[in-house]
Short mmCIF file of C-alpha atoms in Angstrom, two decimals:
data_model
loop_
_atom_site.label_atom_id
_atom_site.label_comp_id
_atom_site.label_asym_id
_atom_site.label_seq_id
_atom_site.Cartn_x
_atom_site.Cartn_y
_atom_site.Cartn_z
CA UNK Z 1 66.34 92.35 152.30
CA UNK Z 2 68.74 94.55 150.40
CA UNK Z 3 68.11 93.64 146.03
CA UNK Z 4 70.14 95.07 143.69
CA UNK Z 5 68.95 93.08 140.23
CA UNK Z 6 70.55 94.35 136.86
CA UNK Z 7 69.53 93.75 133.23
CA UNK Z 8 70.46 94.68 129.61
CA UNK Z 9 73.41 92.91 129.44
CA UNK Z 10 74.00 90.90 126.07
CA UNK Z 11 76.24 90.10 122.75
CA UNK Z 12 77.23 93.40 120.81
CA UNK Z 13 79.40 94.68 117.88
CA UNK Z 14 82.16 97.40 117.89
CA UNK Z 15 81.23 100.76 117.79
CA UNK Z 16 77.44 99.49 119.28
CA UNK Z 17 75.12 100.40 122.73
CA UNK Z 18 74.28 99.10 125.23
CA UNK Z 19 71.94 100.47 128.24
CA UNK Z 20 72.21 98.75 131.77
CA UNK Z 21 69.46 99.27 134.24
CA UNK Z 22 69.48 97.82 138.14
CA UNK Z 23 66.64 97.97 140.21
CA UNK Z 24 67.50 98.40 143.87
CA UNK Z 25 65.06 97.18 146.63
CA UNK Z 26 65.09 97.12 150.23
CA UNK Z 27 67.83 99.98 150.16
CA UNK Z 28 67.20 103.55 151.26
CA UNK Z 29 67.67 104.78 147.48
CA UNK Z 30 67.47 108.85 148.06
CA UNK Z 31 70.66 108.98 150.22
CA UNK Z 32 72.73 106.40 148.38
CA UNK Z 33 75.92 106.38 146.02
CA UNK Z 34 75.20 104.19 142.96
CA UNK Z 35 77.35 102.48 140.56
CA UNK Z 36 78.91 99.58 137.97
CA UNK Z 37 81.73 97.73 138.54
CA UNK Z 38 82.63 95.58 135.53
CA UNK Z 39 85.50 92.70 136.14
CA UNK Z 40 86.77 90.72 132.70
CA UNK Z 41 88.52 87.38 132.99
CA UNK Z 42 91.48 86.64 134.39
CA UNK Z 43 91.08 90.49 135.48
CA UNK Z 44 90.47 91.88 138.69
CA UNK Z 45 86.90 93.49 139.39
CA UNK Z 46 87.02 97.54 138.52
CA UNK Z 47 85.28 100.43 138.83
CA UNK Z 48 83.63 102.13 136.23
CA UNK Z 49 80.92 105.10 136.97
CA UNK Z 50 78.88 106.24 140.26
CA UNK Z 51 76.67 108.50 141.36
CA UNK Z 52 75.66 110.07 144.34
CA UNK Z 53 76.73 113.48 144.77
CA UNK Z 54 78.67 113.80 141.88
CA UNK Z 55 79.12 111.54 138.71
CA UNK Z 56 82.03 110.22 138.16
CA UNK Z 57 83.49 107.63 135.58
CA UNK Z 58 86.92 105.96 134.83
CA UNK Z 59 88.93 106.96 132.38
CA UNK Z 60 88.53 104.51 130.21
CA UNK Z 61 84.97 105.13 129.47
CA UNK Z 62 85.03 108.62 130.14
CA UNK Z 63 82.96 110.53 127.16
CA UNK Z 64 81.70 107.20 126.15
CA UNK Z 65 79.39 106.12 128.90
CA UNK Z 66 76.47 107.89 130.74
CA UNK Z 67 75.31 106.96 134.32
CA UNK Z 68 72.09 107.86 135.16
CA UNK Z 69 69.07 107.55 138.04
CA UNK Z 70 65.59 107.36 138.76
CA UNK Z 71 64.15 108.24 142.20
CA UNK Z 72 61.06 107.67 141.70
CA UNK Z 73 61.58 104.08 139.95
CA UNK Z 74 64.68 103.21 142.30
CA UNK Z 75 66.63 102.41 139.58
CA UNK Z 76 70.34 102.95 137.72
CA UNK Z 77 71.42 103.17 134.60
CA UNK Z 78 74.04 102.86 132.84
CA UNK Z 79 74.03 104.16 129.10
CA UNK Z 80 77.31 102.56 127.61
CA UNK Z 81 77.98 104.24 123.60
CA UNK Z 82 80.75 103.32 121.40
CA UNK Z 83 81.67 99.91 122.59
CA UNK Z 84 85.22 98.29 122.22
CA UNK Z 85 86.19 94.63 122.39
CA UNK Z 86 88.03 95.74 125.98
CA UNK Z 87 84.64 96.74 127.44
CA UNK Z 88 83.68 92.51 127.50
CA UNK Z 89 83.15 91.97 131.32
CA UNK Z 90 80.47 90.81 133.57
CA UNK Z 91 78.55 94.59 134.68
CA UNK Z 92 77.69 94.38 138.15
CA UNK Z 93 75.62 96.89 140.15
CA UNK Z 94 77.41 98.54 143.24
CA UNK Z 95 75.36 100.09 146.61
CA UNK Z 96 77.09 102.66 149.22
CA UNK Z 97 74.92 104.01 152.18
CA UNK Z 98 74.85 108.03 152.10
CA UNK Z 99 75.89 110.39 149.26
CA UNK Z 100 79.41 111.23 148.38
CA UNK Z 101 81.22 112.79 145.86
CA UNK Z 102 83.30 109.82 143.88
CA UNK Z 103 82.04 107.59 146.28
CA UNK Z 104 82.64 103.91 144.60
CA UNK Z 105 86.17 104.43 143.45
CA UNK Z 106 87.45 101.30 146.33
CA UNK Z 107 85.79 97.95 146.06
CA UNK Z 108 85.52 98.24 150.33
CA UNK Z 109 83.43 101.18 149.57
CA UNK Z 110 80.51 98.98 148.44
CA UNK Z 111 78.02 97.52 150.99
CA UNK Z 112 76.28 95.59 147.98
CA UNK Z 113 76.86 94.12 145.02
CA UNK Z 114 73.95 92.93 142.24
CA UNK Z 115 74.47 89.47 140.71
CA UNK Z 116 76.16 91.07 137.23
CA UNK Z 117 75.23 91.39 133.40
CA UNK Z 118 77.28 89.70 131.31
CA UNK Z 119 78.17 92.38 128.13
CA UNK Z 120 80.21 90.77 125.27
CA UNK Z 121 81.70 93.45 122.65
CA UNK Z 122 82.49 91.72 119.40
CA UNK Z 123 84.82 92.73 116.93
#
């Protein structure tokens, strides 16, 4: 049974960080694409970093946020720096089978989806 659980999530001021982790179970990890999706209200779900071959990130958080693995632990991260208001959205963790390069850019791209984090950037 495929488990993608994430954590970290929580309230935050301007300017602050915030590290996401997700622990993927039941999922060949090694040969996998990885990411977060993040989807604010009233908005439509978005993409926001992966890895798998390469690691790639939206523009919008682009020299702000860090994705990151661990093979050994099965688990993602997702180092998030320099918070705005406009990063407030539920996080969720994002699964692809095999590696590619930008891999998680299309919401049909993902096989599975983690519950989500809620993050809340304060002003």
């Amino acid at each position: 049974q495929v488990q993608l659980v994430e954590s970290g999530g929580g309230l935050v001021q301007t300017g602050g960080s915030l590290k996401l982790s997700c622990a993927a179970s039941g999922v060949t990890f090694s040969s996998s694409t990885l990411g977060w999706f993040r989807q604010a209200p009233g908005k439509e779900r978005e993409f926001v970093a992966s890895i798998g071959r390469n690691t790639d990130y939206a523009d919008s958080v682009k020299g702000r946020f860090t994705i990151s693995r661990d093979y050994a632990k099965n688990m993602v991260y997702l180092q998030m720096n320099s918070l705005k208001p406009e990063d407030t959205a539920v996080y969720y963790c994002a699964f692809r089978r095999g590696l590619f390069f930008n891999g998680l850019r299309n919401l049909p791209n993902v096989d599975y989806w983690g519950q989500g984090t809620q993050v809340t950037v304060s002003s």
